Amino acid sequence: MATASLIQVRCGYSPRFSNNLRNGAYVGPACSTSYAPSSSSCSCCSSQGLNFSSGVNSYWKNQGLRAQAMNTTTQGNFASPRGIMNGSNEPDHLLVLVHGILASPGDWTYVQAELKKRLGRNFLIYASASNTYTKTFSGIDGAGKRLADEVMQVVEKTEGLKRISFLAHSLGGLFARYAVAVLYSENALHTSQSNDLIDSTLPRSIRRGTIAGLDPINFITLATPHLGVRGRKQLPFLLGIPFLEKLAPPVAPILVGRTGSQLFLTDGKPDKPPLLLRMASDCEDGKFISALGAFRCRTIYANVSYDHMVGWRTSSIRREQELVKPPRRSLDGYKHVVDVEYCPPISSDGPHFPPEAAKAKEAAQNEPTVQNTVEYHEIVEEEMIHGLQQLGWKKVDVSFHSAFWPFFAHNNIHVKNEWFHNAGAGVIAHVADSLKQQEFSCLITASL
């Protein structure tokens, strides 16, 4: 088994805020963090451990702003892969929608219409089309690069854009995490007054950066397997049966290609960290943590149950012992949204890939047994959490236990089909109000 020093809990717990709503409007504090990485040299191919960047200087600032104070119109701007249509007032905030595995931009039909109605003319809503259907099998890195190229094309063809946000479902959240690292430019905003939105005590030279040359605002994922799908009940349709969970990793690459091995953390040579572990760091593959840290707010929505594709632990970036029984009552105005937790950044030296991890990976690849599979997963999962918890997160728990079709939770959470998955309408309303709240915060602060 992994040594205690590797898998011991190194996490601070933050209180839960379950009732931050008044009169149907969300009024809880918004995430607002700044990430200031130190030197980020990394040797990802060394089995002796990774020299990930350390010395994270993150600052957590909560803001209480009423979503209903927004004075927006219902006449919005809409973008699709077929083209971009602008109204008389040009939008300046690009919102990129990223679908999941074996999916297409059509999965966002309801969300696009709802966000267009709720957000107003400041937003240009664009549904990504670069990774449709079986293209999602080509690997997280390949899909992430295609997404980055697509976003750059939109930015270059659209004048007047100043801000950018991402909303991604399932595997699309991992594509988006890779893409923002490709699009990240360090400290490019240091001359902009908008940097004061983060923390005025930070030196202006180290306050954030840009994504595709734009000011990054929101990074939101819905039921995304941030820690992969390896481990007990991380892929719920296997029912937690040890034999099936042992069989899944070698079969996954056959069914879903390179993406499957990356999700099960078996990609690459034994002495090289899996991609998802590298994506919890700043390393030679990309400044993944710096790119995520550039966003003013990072929000993850997670199904607490009935999601057959993605487990609660991996979608909410939590350890097993951090999963507590969620409330059963929905927040006012947001049906099936049951809890909101604010997790400030935790100082950490980042993830590592020690020799015992390399040995466990080799055993899991060559002779998968329940014992060595569990050992390898425990090591890597803990290290991924160490990397990702360097940033602050807003974690939103969703429960469809009272829905007519609760077992559709994975598709309900983003209303894939308006007729079959409309139980998730309250989740989309919560997403829209969070986006609107953060936009209002930016506008108010910029006017000061």
Coordinates of C-alpha atoms in Angstrom, one line a residue:
M1 CA 0.0 0.0 0.0
A2 CA 1.0 3.6 -0.4
T3 CA 3.0 5.1 2.4
A4 CA 1.1 7.2 5.0
S5 CA 3.1 10.3 4.1
L6 CA 1.7 10.2 0.6
I7 CA -1.9 9.5 1.2
Q8 CA -2.5 11.3 4.5
V9 CA -5.1 14.0 4.4
R10 CA -3.7 17.5 3.8
C11 CA -6.8 19.5 3.4
G12 CA -8.5 22.3 5.2
Y13 CA -12.2 22.1 5.6
S14 CA -14.4 25.1 4.9
P15 CA -17.9 25.6 6.3
R16 CA -20.9 24.9 4.0
F17 CA -23.3 27.6 3.1
S18 CA -26.5 25.9 2.1
N19 CA -29.0 28.7 2.3
N20 CA -27.4 31.7 0.7
L21 CA -30.6 32.7 -1.2
R22 CA -33.2 35.3 -0.6
N23 CA -36.4 35.7 -2.5
G24 CA -35.2 33.2 -5.1
A25 CA -32.0 35.0 -5.9
Y26 CA -28.5 33.8 -5.1
V27 CA -26.7 36.2 -2.8
G28 CA -23.8 34.1 -1.5
P29 CA -20.2 35.2 -1.8
A30 CA -18.5 34.7 -5.2
C31 CA -15.2 33.1 -5.6
S32 CA -12.4 35.4 -6.4
T33 CA -8.8 34.2 -6.2
S34 CA -5.5 35.2 -7.4
Y35 CA -2.7 32.8 -8.2
A36 CA 0.9 33.9 -8.3
P37 CA 3.1 31.0 -9.3
S38 CA 6.8 30.8 -8.6
S39 CA 9.4 29.3 -10.9
S40 CA 7.7 26.3 -12.5
S41 CA 10.5 24.0 -13.8
C42 CA 9.2 20.5 -14.2
S43 CA 10.7 17.2 -15.2
C44 CA 7.7 15.1 -16.0
C45 CA 9.6 12.1 -17.2
S46 CA 11.5 11.4 -14.0
S47 CA 10.4 8.6 -11.8
Q48 CA 12.1 10.2 -8.9
G49 CA 9.4 12.8 -8.6
L50 CA 8.2 15.9 -10.4
N51 CA 9.5 19.3 -9.6
F52 CA 6.2 21.1 -9.8
S53 CA 5.9 24.7 -9.1
S54 CA 5.4 25.6 -5.5
G55 CA 5.0 28.6 -3.3
V56 CA 1.5 29.4 -4.3
N57 CA 0.4 32.8 -3.2
S58 CA -3.4 32.6 -3.4
Y59 CA -5.8 35.1 -1.9
W60 CA -9.5 34.4 -1.3
K61 CA -11.9 37.2 -1.4
N62 CA -15.7 36.8 -0.9
Q63 CA -18.2 39.2 -2.4
G64 CA -21.9 39.5 -1.6
L65 CA -23.8 40.8 -4.5
R66 CA -27.4 40.3 -5.4
A67 CA -28.0 38.6 -8.7
Q68 CA -31.3 40.3 -9.1
A69 CA -29.5 43.7 -9.1
M70 CA -28.4 43.0 -12.7
N71 CA -30.1 45.3 -15.2
T72 CA -29.9 43.2 -18.3
T73 CA -32.2 42.9 -21.3
T74 CA -33.6 39.7 -22.7
Q75 CA -32.2 40.5 -26.1
G76 CA -28.9 38.6 -26.2
N77 CA -26.3 37.6 -28.7
F78 CA -25.9 34.1 -30.0
A79 CA -23.0 32.2 -31.5
S80 CA -23.0 28.7 -33.0
P81 CA -20.4 26.7 -35.0
R82 CA -22.2 27.8 -38.1
G83 CA -21.5 31.5 -37.5
I84 CA -21.6 34.4 -35.2
M85 CA -24.5 36.8 -35.2
N86 CA -24.2 40.1 -33.3
G87 CA -26.9 42.6 -32.5
S88 CA -26.6 46.3 -32.6
N89 CA -24.6 46.3 -29.4
E90 CA -21.4 44.2 -29.8
P91 CA -20.8 41.6 -27.1
D92 CA -17.6 41.8 -25.1
H93 CA -17.8 38.6 -23.1
L94 CA -17.2 35.3 -24.9
L95 CA -18.8 32.2 -23.2
V96 CA -17.5 28.9 -24.6
L97 CA -19.7 25.9 -24.2
V98 CA -17.8 22.5 -24.3
H99 CA -19.7 19.2 -24.6
G100 CA -18.7 15.8 -23.4
I101 CA -17.9 12.4 -24.8
L102 CA -19.7 11.2 -27.9
A103 CA -21.6 14.5 -28.0
S104 CA -22.1 17.5 -30.2
P105 CA -23.0 21.3 -30.0
G106 CA -26.6 20.2 -30.3
D107 CA -26.5 19.1 -26.7
W108 CA -26.4 22.7 -25.7
T109 CA -29.6 23.8 -27.4
Y110 CA -31.6 24.4 -24.3
V111 CA -28.7 26.0 -22.4
Q112 CA -27.9 28.3 -25.3
A113 CA -31.5 29.6 -25.4
E114 CA -31.7 29.9 -21.7
L115 CA -28.4 31.7 -21.2
K116 CA -29.2 34.0 -24.2
K117 CA -32.5 35.0 -22.5
R118 CA -31.0 35.4 -19.0
L119 CA -27.6 37.0 -19.6
G120 CA -28.3 39.8 -22.1
R121 CA -26.3 41.4 -24.9
N122 CA -22.9 41.5 -23.2
F123 CA -22.3 37.7 -23.8
L124 CA -21.4 36.0 -27.0
I125 CA -22.4 32.4 -26.5
Y126 CA -20.4 29.9 -28.6
A127 CA -20.9 26.1 -28.6
S128 CA -17.7 24.3 -29.5
A129 CA -17.8 22.0 -32.5
S130 CA -14.2 20.9 -32.8
N131 CA -14.5 17.6 -30.8
T132 CA -17.8 16.0 -31.9
Y133 CA -18.6 12.4 -31.4
T134 CA -15.7 10.0 -31.9
K135 CA -13.2 12.8 -31.9
T136 CA -13.6 12.7 -28.2
F137 CA -11.7 9.4 -28.2
S138 CA -8.4 10.9 -29.5
G139 CA -7.2 12.0 -26.1
I140 CA -7.7 14.9 -23.7
D141 CA -4.6 16.6 -24.9
G142 CA -5.5 16.3 -28.6
A143 CA -9.0 17.5 -28.0
G144 CA -7.8 20.3 -25.8
K145 CA -5.5 21.6 -28.5
R146 CA -8.3 21.5 -31.1
L147 CA -10.5 23.4 -28.7
A148 CA -7.8 26.0 -28.1
D149 CA -7.4 26.5 -31.9
E150 CA -11.2 26.9 -32.3
V151 CA -11.4 29.5 -29.5
M152 CA -8.6 31.5 -31.0
Q153 CA -10.4 31.5 -34.4
V154 CA -13.5 32.9 -32.7
V155 CA -11.5 35.6 -30.9
E156 CA -9.6 36.6 -34.0
K157 CA -12.8 36.9 -36.1
T158 CA -14.8 38.8 -33.4
E159 CA -14.0 42.4 -32.6
G160 CA -14.6 43.9 -29.2
L161 CA -14.2 40.9 -27.0
K162 CA -12.6 41.7 -23.6
R163 CA -13.6 38.8 -21.3
I164 CA -13.8 35.0 -21.6
S165 CA -15.6 32.2 -19.6
F166 CA -16.0 28.5 -20.1
L167 CA -19.0 26.2 -19.3
A168 CA -18.2 22.5 -19.9
H169 CA -20.0 19.3 -19.3
S170 CA -18.5 15.9 -18.3
L171 CA -15.3 15.1 -20.3
G172 CA -15.6 18.6 -21.9
G173 CA -14.3 20.0 -18.6
L174 CA -11.0 18.2 -19.0
F175 CA -10.8 19.4 -22.6
A176 CA -11.4 22.9 -21.4
R177 CA -8.7 22.6 -18.7
Y178 CA -6.2 21.6 -21.2
A179 CA -7.3 24.2 -23.7
V180 CA -7.0 27.1 -21.3
A181 CA -3.4 26.1 -20.5
V182 CA -2.6 26.3 -24.2
L183 CA -4.3 29.7 -24.5
Y184 CA -2.7 31.1 -21.3
S185 CA -0.4 34.1 -21.4
E186 CA 1.3 34.9 -18.1
N187 CA 0.8 38.4 -16.5
A188 CA -0.5 39.9 -19.7
L189 CA -3.0 41.9 -17.8
H190 CA -0.6 43.6 -15.5
T191 CA -1.2 47.0 -17.1
S192 CA -5.0 46.8 -17.0
Q193 CA -7.0 48.4 -14.3
S194 CA -9.2 45.3 -14.1
N195 CA -6.5 43.5 -12.2
D196 CA -7.6 45.4 -9.1
L197 CA -10.6 43.2 -9.1
I198 CA -8.6 40.4 -7.6
D199 CA -6.6 41.8 -4.7
S200 CA -5.2 45.3 -4.5
T201 CA -2.5 44.1 -2.1
L202 CA -0.8 42.0 -4.7
P203 CA 2.0 43.5 -6.8
R204 CA 0.6 44.5 -10.2
S205 CA 3.3 42.5 -12.0
I206 CA 2.1 39.1 -10.6
R207 CA -1.7 39.4 -10.7
R208 CA -3.1 36.9 -13.2
G209 CA -2.8 36.6 -17.0
T210 CA -5.0 36.2 -20.1
I211 CA -6.7 33.4 -21.8
A212 CA -6.7 33.8 -25.6
G213 CA -5.7 37.4 -24.9
L214 CA -8.9 38.1 -22.9
D215 CA -9.6 38.6 -19.3
P216 CA -10.6 35.2 -17.8
I217 CA -13.7 35.4 -15.6
N218 CA -15.6 32.1 -15.0
F219 CA -14.5 28.5 -15.4
I220 CA -17.5 26.2 -14.8
T221 CA -17.8 22.4 -15.1
L222 CA -20.8 20.2 -14.8
A223 CA -20.2 16.5 -13.7
T224 CA -16.6 16.5 -14.9
P225 CA -14.2 13.6 -13.8
H226 CA -11.5 15.9 -12.6
L227 CA -9.7 13.0 -10.8
G228 CA -10.3 10.5 -13.6
V229 CA -12.6 7.5 -13.3
R230 CA -10.3 5.0 -11.7
G231 CA -11.2 3.8 -8.2
R232 CA -14.2 2.7 -6.3
K233 CA -17.5 4.1 -7.7
Q234 CA -15.7 6.7 -9.8
L235 CA -17.4 5.1 -12.8
P236 CA -20.8 4.4 -11.1
F237 CA -22.3 2.1 -13.8
L238 CA -19.7 -0.5 -12.7
L239 CA -21.7 -0.6 -9.4
G240 CA -18.5 -0.7 -7.3
I241 CA -18.0 -4.4 -8.2
P242 CA -14.2 -5.0 -7.7
F243 CA -14.0 -7.5 -10.7
L244 CA -15.6 -4.9 -13.1
E245 CA -13.5 -2.1 -11.8
K246 CA -10.3 -4.2 -12.3
L247 CA -11.4 -5.2 -15.8
A248 CA -12.3 -1.6 -16.9
P249 CA -8.8 0.0 -17.3
P250 CA -7.5 -2.5 -19.9
V251 CA -10.8 -2.5 -21.8
A252 CA -11.3 1.3 -21.8
P253 CA -8.6 2.1 -24.5
I254 CA -10.2 -0.5 -26.8
L255 CA -13.6 1.1 -26.5
V256 CA -12.8 4.9 -26.3
G257 CA -9.2 5.0 -27.5
R258 CA -6.5 7.2 -25.9
T259 CA -9.0 9.1 -23.9
G260 CA -9.9 5.9 -22.0
S261 CA -6.3 5.2 -20.9
Q262 CA -6.0 8.8 -19.7
L263 CA -9.2 8.7 -17.7
F264 CA -8.0 5.5 -16.0
L265 CA -4.6 7.0 -15.4
T266 CA -2.7 4.2 -17.3
D267 CA -1.5 6.4 -20.2
G268 CA 2.2 6.6 -21.0
K269 CA 5.2 4.7 -19.7
P270 CA 5.3 3.4 -16.1
D271 CA 7.9 6.0 -15.1
K272 CA 5.9 8.9 -16.5
P273 CA 3.1 10.6 -14.6
P274 CA -0.4 10.2 -16.2
L275 CA -1.7 13.2 -18.0
L276 CA -4.4 14.1 -15.4
L277 CA -1.6 14.3 -12.7
R278 CA 0.4 16.6 -14.9
M279 CA -2.7 18.7 -15.5
A280 CA -2.8 19.3 -11.7
S281 CA 0.5 21.2 -11.9
D282 CA 2.5 23.8 -13.8
C283 CA 4.9 21.6 -15.8
E284 CA 6.7 21.3 -19.2
D285 CA 3.4 20.3 -20.8
G286 CA 1.7 23.5 -19.8
K287 CA 0.9 25.9 -17.0
F288 CA -2.3 24.2 -16.1
I289 CA -2.7 25.6 -12.5
S290 CA -1.7 29.1 -13.5
A291 CA -4.2 29.1 -16.3
L292 CA -7.0 28.0 -14.0
G293 CA -5.8 30.4 -11.4
A294 CA -6.2 33.3 -13.8
F295 CA -10.0 32.9 -13.7
R296 CA -11.8 35.0 -11.2
C297 CA -14.1 32.2 -10.2
R298 CA -13.9 28.4 -10.6
T299 CA -17.1 26.5 -10.0
I300 CA -17.8 22.8 -10.2
Y301 CA -21.2 21.3 -10.2
A302 CA -21.4 17.6 -9.1
N303 CA -24.2 15.0 -8.9
V304 CA -24.2 13.5 -5.5
S305 CA -26.0 10.4 -6.8
Y306 CA -27.7 8.7 -9.7
D307 CA -25.0 9.8 -12.1
H308 CA -24.0 6.6 -14.0
M309 CA -21.0 8.1 -15.7
V310 CA -19.1 10.3 -13.2
G311 CA -18.9 9.8 -9.4
W312 CA -19.5 12.5 -6.8
R313 CA -15.9 12.4 -5.5
T314 CA -14.1 13.0 -8.8
S315 CA -16.6 15.6 -10.1
S316 CA -16.3 17.6 -6.9
I317 CA -12.6 17.1 -6.3
R318 CA -13.1 15.6 -2.8
R319 CA -11.6 12.7 -0.8
E320 CA -13.8 9.9 0.3
Q321 CA -13.8 11.1 3.9
E322 CA -15.0 14.6 2.7
L323 CA -18.2 13.3 1.3
V324 CA -20.9 14.0 3.8
K325 CA -24.6 13.3 3.5
P326 CA -26.0 16.2 1.4
P327 CA -29.1 18.1 2.2
R328 CA -32.2 16.8 0.5
R329 CA -33.9 20.1 0.2
S330 CA -33.2 22.3 -2.9
L331 CA -32.0 25.9 -2.5
D332 CA -34.8 28.4 -3.0
G333 CA -35.4 29.1 -6.7
Y334 CA -32.9 26.4 -7.9
K335 CA -34.6 23.0 -7.9
H336 CA -32.2 20.1 -7.3
V337 CA -29.3 22.4 -6.3
V338 CA -28.9 21.3 -2.7
D339 CA -25.6 22.8 -1.4
V340 CA -22.9 25.3 -2.1
E341 CA -19.4 25.0 -0.5
Y342 CA -16.7 27.6 -0.7
C343 CA -13.2 26.1 -0.6
P344 CA -10.4 28.6 -0.3
P345 CA -6.9 27.7 -1.7
I346 CA -4.7 25.6 0.5
S347 CA -1.0 26.0 0.4
S348 CA 0.7 22.9 -1.1
D349 CA 3.9 22.0 -2.7
G350 CA 1.9 20.5 -5.5
P351 CA 1.7 17.0 -6.8
H352 CA 4.5 14.5 -7.1
F353 CA 5.2 11.2 -8.8
P354 CA 7.4 9.3 -6.4
P355 CA 9.1 5.9 -7.2
E356 CA 6.4 3.9 -5.5
A357 CA 3.8 5.6 -7.8
A358 CA 5.8 4.4 -10.8
K359 CA 6.0 0.9 -9.5
A360 CA 2.3 0.9 -8.7
K361 CA 1.5 2.2 -12.2
E362 CA 3.6 -0.5 -13.8
A363 CA 1.8 -3.2 -11.8
A364 CA -1.6 -1.7 -12.6
Q365 CA -0.7 -1.7 -16.3
N366 CA 0.8 -5.1 -16.5
E367 CA -0.8 -7.2 -13.8
P368 CA -4.0 -5.5 -12.7
T369 CA -5.3 -6.8 -9.4
V370 CA -7.6 -5.3 -6.9
Q371 CA -4.7 -4.6 -4.5
N372 CA -2.2 -2.9 -6.9
T373 CA -5.0 -1.0 -8.7
V374 CA -6.2 0.5 -5.4
E375 CA -2.7 1.3 -4.3
Y376 CA -1.9 3.2 -7.5
H377 CA -5.2 5.0 -7.5
E378 CA -4.8 6.1 -3.9
I379 CA -1.4 7.6 -4.6
V380 CA -2.3 9.5 -7.8
E381 CA -5.7 10.7 -6.6
E382 CA -4.2 12.3 -3.5
E383 CA -1.5 14.0 -5.5
M384 CA -4.0 15.3 -8.0
I385 CA -6.0 16.8 -5.1
H386 CA -2.8 18.4 -3.7
G387 CA -2.3 20.2 -7.0
L388 CA -5.9 21.3 -7.6
Q389 CA -6.5 22.5 -4.0
Q390 CA -3.8 25.2 -4.5
L391 CA -6.7 27.1 -6.1
G392 CA -10.0 28.2 -4.6
W393 CA -13.2 26.4 -5.8
K394 CA -16.9 26.9 -5.4
K395 CA -18.4 23.5 -5.2
V396 CA -22.1 23.1 -6.0
D397 CA -23.8 19.8 -5.1
V398 CA -26.8 18.7 -7.2
S399 CA -29.3 15.9 -6.3
F400 CA -31.9 14.6 -8.6
H401 CA -33.3 12.1 -6.0
S402 CA -36.8 13.6 -6.3
A403 CA -36.7 13.9 -10.1
F404 CA -39.1 11.8 -12.2
W405 CA -36.0 10.2 -14.0
P406 CA -33.2 10.5 -11.4
F407 CA -31.0 8.0 -13.3
F408 CA -30.6 10.5 -16.1
A409 CA -28.7 12.7 -13.7
H410 CA -25.6 12.9 -15.9
N411 CA -27.6 14.4 -18.7
N412 CA -30.1 16.2 -16.5
I413 CA -27.4 18.4 -15.1
H414 CA -27.0 20.2 -18.4
V415 CA -30.5 19.5 -19.9
K416 CA -29.1 17.6 -22.9
N417 CA -32.7 17.2 -24.2
E418 CA -35.3 19.7 -23.1
W419 CA -38.1 17.0 -23.0
F420 CA -36.2 14.2 -21.3
H421 CA -33.8 16.0 -19.1
N422 CA -35.7 19.1 -18.0
A423 CA -35.2 18.3 -14.3
G424 CA -31.9 20.2 -14.7
A425 CA -33.5 23.5 -15.5
G426 CA -32.9 24.8 -11.9
V427 CA -29.2 24.0 -12.3
I428 CA -28.9 26.0 -15.5
A429 CA -30.7 28.9 -13.8
H430 CA -28.1 28.7 -11.0
V431 CA -25.3 28.7 -13.6
A432 CA -26.9 31.7 -15.4
D433 CA -27.3 33.7 -12.2
S434 CA -23.7 33.0 -11.1
L435 CA -22.4 34.2 -14.5
K436 CA -24.6 37.3 -14.2
Q437 CA -23.5 38.0 -10.7
Q438 CA -19.8 37.8 -11.6
E439 CA -20.4 40.0 -14.7
F440 CA -22.1 42.5 -12.5
S441 CA -19.2 42.4 -10.0
C442 CA -16.8 43.1 -12.9
L443 CA -18.8 46.0 -14.2
I444 CA -19.3 47.6 -10.8
T445 CA -15.6 47.3 -9.8
A446 CA -14.5 48.7 -13.2
S447 CA -16.7 51.7 -12.7
L448 CA -15.2 52.6 -9.3

